Short mmCIF file of C-alpha atoms and ligand atoms in Angstrom, two decimals:
data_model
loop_
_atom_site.label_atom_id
_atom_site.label_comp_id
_atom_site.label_asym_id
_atom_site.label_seq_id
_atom_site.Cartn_x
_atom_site.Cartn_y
_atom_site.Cartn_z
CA UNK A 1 74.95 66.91 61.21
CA UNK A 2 78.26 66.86 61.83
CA UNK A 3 78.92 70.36 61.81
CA UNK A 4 76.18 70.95 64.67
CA UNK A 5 77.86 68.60 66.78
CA UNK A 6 81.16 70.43 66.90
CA UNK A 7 78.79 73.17 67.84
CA UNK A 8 77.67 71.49 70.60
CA UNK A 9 80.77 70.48 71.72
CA UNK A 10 82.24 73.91 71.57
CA UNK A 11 79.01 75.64 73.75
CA UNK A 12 79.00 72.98 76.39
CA UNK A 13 82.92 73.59 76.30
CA UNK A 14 82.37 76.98 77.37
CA UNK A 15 80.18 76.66 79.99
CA UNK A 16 83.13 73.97 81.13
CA UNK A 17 85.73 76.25 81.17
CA UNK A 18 83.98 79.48 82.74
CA UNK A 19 83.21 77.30 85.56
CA UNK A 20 86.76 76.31 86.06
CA UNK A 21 88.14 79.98 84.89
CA UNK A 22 85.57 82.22 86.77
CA UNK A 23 83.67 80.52 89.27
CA UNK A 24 86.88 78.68 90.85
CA UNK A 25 89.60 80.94 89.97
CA UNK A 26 87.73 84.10 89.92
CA UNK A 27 89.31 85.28 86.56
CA UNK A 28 86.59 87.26 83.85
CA UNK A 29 86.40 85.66 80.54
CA UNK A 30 87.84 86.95 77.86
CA UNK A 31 86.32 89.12 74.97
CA UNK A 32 85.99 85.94 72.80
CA UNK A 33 84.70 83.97 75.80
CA UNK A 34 82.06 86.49 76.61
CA UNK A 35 81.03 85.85 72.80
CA UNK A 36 80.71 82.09 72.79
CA UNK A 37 78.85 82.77 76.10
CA UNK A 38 76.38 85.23 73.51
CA UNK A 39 75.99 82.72 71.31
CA UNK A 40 75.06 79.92 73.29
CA UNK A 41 71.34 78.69 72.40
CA UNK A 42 68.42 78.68 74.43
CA UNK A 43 68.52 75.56 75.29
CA UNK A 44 71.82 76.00 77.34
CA UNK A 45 70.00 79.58 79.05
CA UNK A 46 69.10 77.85 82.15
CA UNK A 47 72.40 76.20 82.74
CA UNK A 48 74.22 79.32 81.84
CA UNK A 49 72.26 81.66 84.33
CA UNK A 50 73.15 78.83 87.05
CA UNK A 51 76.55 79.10 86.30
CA UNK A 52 76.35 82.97 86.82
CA UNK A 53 74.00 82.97 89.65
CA UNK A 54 76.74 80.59 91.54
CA UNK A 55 79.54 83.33 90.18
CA UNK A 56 77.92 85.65 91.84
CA UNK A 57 76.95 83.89 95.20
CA UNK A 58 80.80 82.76 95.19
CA UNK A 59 82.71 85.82 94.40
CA UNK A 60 79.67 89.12 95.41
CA UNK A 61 78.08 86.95 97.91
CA UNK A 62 73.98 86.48 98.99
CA UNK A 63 73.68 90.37 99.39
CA UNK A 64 71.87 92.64 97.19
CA UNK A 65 72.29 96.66 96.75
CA UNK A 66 69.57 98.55 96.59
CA UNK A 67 69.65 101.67 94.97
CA UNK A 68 66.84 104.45 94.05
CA UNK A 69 67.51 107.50 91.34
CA UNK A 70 66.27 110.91 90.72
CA UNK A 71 66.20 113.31 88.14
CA UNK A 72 67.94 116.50 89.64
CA UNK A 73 67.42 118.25 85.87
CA UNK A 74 65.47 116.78 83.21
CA UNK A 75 65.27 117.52 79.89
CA UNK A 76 66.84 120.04 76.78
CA UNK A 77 70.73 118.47 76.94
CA UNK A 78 72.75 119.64 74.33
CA UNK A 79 74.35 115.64 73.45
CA UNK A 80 72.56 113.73 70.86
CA UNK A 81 72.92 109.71 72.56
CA UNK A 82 70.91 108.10 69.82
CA UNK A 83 68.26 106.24 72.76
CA UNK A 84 67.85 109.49 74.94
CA UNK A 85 64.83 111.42 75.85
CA UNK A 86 66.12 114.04 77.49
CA UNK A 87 68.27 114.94 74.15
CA UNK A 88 66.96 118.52 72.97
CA UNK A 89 67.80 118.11 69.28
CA UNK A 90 64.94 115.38 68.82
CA UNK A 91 61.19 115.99 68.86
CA UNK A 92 61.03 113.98 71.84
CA UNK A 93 57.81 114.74 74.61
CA UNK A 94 60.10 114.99 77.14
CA UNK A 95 60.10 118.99 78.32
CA UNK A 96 63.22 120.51 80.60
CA UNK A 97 62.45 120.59 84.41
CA UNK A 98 64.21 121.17 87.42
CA UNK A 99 63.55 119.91 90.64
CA UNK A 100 64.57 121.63 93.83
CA UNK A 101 66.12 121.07 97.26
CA UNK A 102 62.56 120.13 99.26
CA UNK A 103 61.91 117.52 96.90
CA UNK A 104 65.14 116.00 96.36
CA UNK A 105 65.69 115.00 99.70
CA UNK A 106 61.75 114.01 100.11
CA UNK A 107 62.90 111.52 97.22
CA UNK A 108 65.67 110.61 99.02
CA UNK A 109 63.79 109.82 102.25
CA UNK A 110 61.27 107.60 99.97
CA UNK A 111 64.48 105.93 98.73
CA UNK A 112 65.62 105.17 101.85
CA UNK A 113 62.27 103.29 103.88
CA UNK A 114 62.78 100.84 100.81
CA UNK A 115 66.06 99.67 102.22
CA UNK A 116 68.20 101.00 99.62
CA UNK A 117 71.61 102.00 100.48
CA UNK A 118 72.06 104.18 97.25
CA UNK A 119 70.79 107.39 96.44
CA UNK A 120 71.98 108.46 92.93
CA UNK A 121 71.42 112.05 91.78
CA UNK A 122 71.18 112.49 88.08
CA UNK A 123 71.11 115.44 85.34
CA UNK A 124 70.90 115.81 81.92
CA UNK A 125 73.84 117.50 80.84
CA UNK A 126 77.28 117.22 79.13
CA UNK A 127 78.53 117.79 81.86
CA UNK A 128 78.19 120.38 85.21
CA UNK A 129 78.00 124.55 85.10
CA UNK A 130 78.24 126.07 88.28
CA UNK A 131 74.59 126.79 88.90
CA UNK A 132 74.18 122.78 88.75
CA UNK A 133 77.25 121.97 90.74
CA UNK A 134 75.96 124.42 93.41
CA UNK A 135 72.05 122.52 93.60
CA UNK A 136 74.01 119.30 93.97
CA UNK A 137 76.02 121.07 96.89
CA UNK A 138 72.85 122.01 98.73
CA UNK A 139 71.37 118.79 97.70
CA UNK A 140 73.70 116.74 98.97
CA UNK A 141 74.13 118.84 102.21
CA UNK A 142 70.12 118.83 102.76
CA UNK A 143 69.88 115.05 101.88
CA UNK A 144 73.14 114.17 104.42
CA UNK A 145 71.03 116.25 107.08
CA UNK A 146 68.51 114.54 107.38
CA UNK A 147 68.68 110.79 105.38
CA UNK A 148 71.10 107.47 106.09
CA UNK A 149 72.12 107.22 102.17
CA UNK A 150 75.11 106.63 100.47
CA UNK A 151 74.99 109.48 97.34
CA UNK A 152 76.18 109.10 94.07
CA UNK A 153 75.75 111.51 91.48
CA UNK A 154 75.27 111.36 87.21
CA UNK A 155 76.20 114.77 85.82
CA UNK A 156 78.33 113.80 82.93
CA UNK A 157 81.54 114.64 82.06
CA UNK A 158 84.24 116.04 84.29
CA UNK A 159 87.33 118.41 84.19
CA UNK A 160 89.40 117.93 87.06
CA UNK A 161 88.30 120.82 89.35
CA UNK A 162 84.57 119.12 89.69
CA UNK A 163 85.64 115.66 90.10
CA UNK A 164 87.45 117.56 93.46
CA UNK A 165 84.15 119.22 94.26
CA UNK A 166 82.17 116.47 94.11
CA UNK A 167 84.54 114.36 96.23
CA UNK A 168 84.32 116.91 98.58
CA UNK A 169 81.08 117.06 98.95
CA UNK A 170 80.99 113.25 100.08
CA UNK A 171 79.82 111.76 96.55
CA UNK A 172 80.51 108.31 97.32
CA UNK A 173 80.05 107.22 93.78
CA UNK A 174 79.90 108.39 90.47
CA UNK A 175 77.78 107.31 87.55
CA UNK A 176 78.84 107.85 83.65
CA UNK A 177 78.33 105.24 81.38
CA UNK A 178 80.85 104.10 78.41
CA UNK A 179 77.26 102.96 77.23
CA UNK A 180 78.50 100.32 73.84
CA UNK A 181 81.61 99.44 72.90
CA UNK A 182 83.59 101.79 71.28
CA UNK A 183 83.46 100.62 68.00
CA UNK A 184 79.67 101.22 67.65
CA UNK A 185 80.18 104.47 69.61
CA UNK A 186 79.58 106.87 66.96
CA UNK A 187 76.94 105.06 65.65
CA UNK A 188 75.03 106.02 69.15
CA UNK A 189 76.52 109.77 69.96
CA UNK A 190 78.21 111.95 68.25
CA UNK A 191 78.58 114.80 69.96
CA UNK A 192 81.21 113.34 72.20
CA UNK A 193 83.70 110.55 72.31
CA UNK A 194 83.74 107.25 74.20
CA UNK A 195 87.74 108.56 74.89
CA UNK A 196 86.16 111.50 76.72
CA UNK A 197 83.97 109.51 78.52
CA UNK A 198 86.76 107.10 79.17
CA UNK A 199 88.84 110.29 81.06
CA UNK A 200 85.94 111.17 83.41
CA UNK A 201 86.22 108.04 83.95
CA UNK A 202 89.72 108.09 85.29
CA UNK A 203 89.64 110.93 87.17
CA UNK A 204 86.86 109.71 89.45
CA UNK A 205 89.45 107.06 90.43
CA UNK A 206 91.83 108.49 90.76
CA UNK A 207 89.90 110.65 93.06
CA UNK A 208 89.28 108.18 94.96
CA UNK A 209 85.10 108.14 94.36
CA UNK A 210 83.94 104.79 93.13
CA UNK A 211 83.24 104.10 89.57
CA UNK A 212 79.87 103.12 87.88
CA UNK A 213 79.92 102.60 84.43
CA UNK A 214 77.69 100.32 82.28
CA UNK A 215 75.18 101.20 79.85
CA UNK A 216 72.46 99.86 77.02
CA UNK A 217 72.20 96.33 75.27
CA UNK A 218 70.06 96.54 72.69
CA UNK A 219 70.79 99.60 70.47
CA UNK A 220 71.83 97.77 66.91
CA UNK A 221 75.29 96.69 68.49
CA UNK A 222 76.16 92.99 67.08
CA UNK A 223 77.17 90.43 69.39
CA UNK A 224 80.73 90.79 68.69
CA UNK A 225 80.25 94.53 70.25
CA UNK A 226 78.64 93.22 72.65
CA UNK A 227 81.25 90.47 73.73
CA UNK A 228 83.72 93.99 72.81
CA UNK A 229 81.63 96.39 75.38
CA UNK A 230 81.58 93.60 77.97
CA UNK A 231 85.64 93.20 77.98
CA UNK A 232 85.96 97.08 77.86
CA UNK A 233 84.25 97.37 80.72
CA UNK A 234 85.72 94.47 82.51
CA UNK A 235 89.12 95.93 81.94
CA UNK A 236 88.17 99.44 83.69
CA UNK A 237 87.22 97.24 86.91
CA UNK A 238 84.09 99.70 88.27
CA UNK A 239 82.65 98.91 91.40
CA UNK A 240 79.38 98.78 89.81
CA UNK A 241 78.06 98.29 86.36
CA UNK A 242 74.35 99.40 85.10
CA UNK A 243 73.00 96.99 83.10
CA UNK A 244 69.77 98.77 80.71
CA UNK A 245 68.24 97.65 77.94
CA UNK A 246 67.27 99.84 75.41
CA UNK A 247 63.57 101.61 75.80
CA UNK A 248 62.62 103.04 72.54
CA UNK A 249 61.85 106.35 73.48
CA UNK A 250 59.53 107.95 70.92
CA UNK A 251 60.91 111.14 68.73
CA UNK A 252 64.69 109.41 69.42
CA UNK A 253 66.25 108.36 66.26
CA UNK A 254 66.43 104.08 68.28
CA UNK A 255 62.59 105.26 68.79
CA UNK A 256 61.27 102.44 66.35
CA UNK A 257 64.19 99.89 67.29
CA UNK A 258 62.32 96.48 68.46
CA UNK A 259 63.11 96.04 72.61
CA UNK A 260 65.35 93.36 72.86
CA UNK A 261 63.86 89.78 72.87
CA UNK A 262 63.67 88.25 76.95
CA UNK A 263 66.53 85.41 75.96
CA UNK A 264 68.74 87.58 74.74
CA UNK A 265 68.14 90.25 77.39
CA UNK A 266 69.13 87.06 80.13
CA UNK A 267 71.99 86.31 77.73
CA UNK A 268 73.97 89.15 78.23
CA UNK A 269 73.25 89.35 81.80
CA UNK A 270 74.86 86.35 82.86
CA UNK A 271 77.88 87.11 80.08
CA UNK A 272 78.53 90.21 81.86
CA UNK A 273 78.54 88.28 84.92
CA UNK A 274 81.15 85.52 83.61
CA UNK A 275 83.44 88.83 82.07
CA UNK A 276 82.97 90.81 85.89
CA UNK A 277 82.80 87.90 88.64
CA UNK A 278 83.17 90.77 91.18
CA UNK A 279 81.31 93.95 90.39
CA UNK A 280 77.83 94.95 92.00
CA UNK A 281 75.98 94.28 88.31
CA UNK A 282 73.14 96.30 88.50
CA UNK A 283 69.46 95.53 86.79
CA UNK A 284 68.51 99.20 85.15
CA UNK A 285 66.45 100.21 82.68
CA UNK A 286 64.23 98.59 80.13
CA UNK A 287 63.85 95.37 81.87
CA UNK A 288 60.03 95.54 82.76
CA UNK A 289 59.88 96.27 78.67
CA UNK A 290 62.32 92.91 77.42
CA UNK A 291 61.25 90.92 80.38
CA UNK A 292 58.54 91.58 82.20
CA UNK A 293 57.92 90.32 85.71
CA UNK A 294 59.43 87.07 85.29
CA UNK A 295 62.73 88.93 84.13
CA UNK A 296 63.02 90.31 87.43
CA UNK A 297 63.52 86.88 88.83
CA UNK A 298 65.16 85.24 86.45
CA UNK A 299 67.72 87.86 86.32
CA UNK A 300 68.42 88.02 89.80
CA UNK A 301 68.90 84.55 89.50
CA UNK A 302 70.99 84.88 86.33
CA UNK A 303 74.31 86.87 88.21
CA UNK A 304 72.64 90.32 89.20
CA UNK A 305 73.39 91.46 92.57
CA UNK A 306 71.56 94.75 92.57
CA UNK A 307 68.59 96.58 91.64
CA UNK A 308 66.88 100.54 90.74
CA UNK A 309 63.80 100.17 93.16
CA UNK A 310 60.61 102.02 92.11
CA UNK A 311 60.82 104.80 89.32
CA UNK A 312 63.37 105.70 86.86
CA UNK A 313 64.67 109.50 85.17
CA UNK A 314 61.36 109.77 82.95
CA UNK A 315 59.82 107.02 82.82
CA UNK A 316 58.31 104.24 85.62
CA UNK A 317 59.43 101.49 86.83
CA UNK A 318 57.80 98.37 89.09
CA UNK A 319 56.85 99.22 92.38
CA UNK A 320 59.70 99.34 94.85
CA UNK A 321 57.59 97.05 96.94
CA UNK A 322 57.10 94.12 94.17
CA UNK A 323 61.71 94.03 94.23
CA UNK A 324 61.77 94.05 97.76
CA UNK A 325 59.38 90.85 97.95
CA UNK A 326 60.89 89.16 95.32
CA UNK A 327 64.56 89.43 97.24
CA UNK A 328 62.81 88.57 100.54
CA UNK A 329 61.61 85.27 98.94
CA UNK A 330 64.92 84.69 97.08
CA UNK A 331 66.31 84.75 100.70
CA UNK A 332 68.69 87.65 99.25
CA UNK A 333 69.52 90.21 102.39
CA UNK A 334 69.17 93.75 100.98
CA UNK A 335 72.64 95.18 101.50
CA UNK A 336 72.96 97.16 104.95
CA UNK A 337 74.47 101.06 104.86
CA UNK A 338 77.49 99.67 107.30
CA UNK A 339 78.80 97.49 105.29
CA UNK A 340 79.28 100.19 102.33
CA UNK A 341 81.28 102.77 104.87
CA UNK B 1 39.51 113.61 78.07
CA UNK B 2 39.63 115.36 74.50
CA UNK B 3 43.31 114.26 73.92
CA UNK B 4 45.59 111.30 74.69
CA UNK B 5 47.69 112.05 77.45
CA UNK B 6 50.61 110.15 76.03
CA UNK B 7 50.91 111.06 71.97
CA UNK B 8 49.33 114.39 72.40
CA UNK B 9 46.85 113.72 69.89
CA UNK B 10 42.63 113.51 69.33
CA UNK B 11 41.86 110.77 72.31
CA UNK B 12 40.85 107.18 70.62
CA UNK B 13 42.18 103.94 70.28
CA UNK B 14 46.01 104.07 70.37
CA UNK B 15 47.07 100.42 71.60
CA UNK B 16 50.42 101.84 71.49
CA UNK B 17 49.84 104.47 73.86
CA UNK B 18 47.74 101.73 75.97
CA UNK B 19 50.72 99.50 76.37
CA UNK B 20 53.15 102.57 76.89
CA UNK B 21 51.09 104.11 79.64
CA UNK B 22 51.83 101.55 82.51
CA UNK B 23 55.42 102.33 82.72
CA UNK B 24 55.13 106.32 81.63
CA UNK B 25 53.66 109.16 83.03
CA UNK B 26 51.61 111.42 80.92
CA UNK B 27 53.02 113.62 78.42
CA UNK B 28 50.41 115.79 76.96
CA UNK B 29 47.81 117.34 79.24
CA UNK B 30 44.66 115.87 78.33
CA UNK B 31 42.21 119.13 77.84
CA UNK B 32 44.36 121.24 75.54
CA UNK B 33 47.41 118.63 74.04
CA UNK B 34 50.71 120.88 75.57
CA UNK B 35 53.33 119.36 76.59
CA UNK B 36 53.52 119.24 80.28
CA UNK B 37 56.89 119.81 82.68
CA UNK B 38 57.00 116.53 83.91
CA UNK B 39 58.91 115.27 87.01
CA UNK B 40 59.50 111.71 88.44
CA UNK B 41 60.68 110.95 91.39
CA UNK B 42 61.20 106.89 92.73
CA UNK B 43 57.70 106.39 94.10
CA UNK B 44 55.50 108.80 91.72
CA UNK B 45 55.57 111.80 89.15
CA UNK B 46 53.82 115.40 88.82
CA UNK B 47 52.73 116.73 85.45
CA UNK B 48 52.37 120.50 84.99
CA UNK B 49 50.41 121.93 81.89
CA UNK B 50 50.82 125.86 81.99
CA UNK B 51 47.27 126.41 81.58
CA UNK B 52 45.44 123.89 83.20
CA UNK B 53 47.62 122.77 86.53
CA UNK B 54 49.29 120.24 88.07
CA UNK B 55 48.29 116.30 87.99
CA UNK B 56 50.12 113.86 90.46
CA UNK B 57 50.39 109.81 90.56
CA UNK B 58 48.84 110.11 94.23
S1 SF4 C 401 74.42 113.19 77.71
FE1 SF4 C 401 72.95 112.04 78.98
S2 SF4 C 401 71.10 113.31 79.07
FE2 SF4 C 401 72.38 114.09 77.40
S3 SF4 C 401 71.57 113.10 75.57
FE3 SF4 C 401 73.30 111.83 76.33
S4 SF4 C 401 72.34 110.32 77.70
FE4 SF4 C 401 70.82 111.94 77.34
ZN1 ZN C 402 48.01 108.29 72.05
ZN1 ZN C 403 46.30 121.91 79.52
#
């Protein structure tokens, strides 16, 4: 008895001291903040998601980004991230396609009557050859012709050459995710390291494009990796962070993983909202799956400031039209295209 | 339909492949079980099997 009172005391203690730490001084909690934030029960959700929802009114503001993704080539990658599809060394459905210029910026006009501000451009690779770097050039030339849309591109890993490319080309923002802490890295991929994920990393901010890294909850990472992941990212400082929860994709080896349970899922949400009081947190993958429709809501209402409308790389998503009605009747304005510039 | 458009095999009761088929397009092309070239864009997808065509969300 007395031992679950000092429990108490500690939890409401940390929902004291975030709201003095993050919501009035705008300073992240720490790594073993974020974790006393993960282990809070479910009986303190709703006042935690509060607290982050008034984080991010205070420090993001009412405004939410909008942003709509494509697969530019699907399919046979060479890496072997544990949760991916698109991997070809597992016996996953998933067959390689590519899609061309016509169609990419037909998806990008679709992106763009939802009201999203973000076009991202993705491809399963390790990183860019010169065949792919040169569809992304006439891509992104065809797409700037004729659409309003900020692009940002997912093509993996850098060397320094493409990171210039792509900034010339008027990327705006690019995508690669750190996607668990480090320490349960190589229990995810091993075909690369989180270090050389970490160094395309810096060189797309140092070239001046901004940076969106975040990645997937849910992949047999324990909460002290989680409270880990959530400082590792804080400490980078991206301009956005992609929130997914883990899918399990069939033939993958996290194929028979159990989805993450819906508390949990809201858990870490408004954690990485107390550990990043300023970055465009972004609801990705796998929510429909660990939340269903009430997640959507909840969630935006839990510290997210930004949503993937309509489909995903491979697999669907709501329709963009159920998002945008749910922000209209949050009273959240969809983030215009000026403000971005 | 002879084959279940999301496992690929003999069509019949897969609640699995029920529950997965709101949020994923079809896999396997229903008359003959290949694996189609699939493509997904934001508001639909296209599914190609090399024998028998092209399928579309619309
Ligand atoms: S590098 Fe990207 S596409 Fe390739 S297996 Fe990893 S997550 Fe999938
Ligand atoms: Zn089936
Ligand atoms: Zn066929």
């Amino acid at each position: 008895m007395a031992h679950s009172e000092t429990v108490t005391t500690t939890q409401s203690d940390i929902l004291a001291l975030a709201r003095t730490q993050v919501l009035d001084e705008g300073v992240g909690l720490s790594e073993s903040q974020v974790l006393d934030v993960l282990r809070l029960p479910d009986s303190e959700l709703d006042a935690l998601l509060e607290l982050a929802h008034e984080v991010r009114m205070r420090w993001c503001g009412p405004e939410v980004e909008v942003e709509g993704i494509i697969s530019l080539k699907t399919g046979g990658c060479p890496e072997d991230c544990h949760f991916c599809s698109q991997s070809g060394l597992f016996e996953s459905p998933v067959r390689s396609a590519w899609l061309d210029v016509p169609s990419l910026v037909e998806a990008a006009k679709q992106t763009a009557k939802t009201g999203a501000t973000e076009f991202c451009i993705v491809a399963a690779v390790r990183g860019p050859d010169a065949r792919l770097l040169a569809q992304v050039a006439a891509g992104i030339a065809a797409i700037k012709d004729e659409v309003d849309i900020n692009i940002a591109c997912s093509l993996g890993m850098l060397t320094q050459e493409q990171v210039d490319q792509l900034a010339a080309m008027g990327v705006h923002r690019y995508n690669h995710n750190l996607e668990t802490a480090k320490s349960h890295f190589t229990n995810v991929v091993t075909t690369h390291t989180w270090e050389e994920r970490w160094e395309t990393l810096r060189l797309v901010r140092e070239a001046g494009m901004e940076v969106c890294c975040g990645g997937i909850v849910g992949m047999g990472e324990s909460l002290e990796q989680r409270a880990e992941f959530a400082a590792q990212l804080a400490s980078l400082t991206p301009d956005e962070v992609p929130l997914n929860f883990l899918n399990p994709r069939p033939g993958t080896p996290f194929g028979d993983l159990e989805p993450m349970a819906g508390p949990d899922a809201l858990r870490t949400v408004a954690a990485f909202r107390l550990a990043m009081p300023r970055t465009v947190l972004r609801f990705a993958g796998g929510r429909e799956i660990t939340l269903g429709d009430l997640g959507a809501r909840r969630g935006m209402l839990g510290g997210i400031n930004a949503v993937i409308v309509g489909n995903y790389l491979t697999t669907l998503g709501r329709p963009a039209e159920s998002d945008i009605d749910l922000l209209g009747e949050l009273q959240m304005p969809i983030k215009a295209l000026n403000d971005t510039l | 339909m002879a084959y279940c458009e999301q496992c690929g095999k003999e069509a019949g009761d897969h609640p699995r492949c029920a529950a997965r088929r709101e949020l994923e397009p079809p896999r396997y092309c229903a008359d003959c079980a290949r694996r189609m070239v699939v493509q997904v864009t934001p508001t639909g997808w296209t599914a190609k099997c090399s024998r028998h065509g092209e399928r579309t969300s619309a």
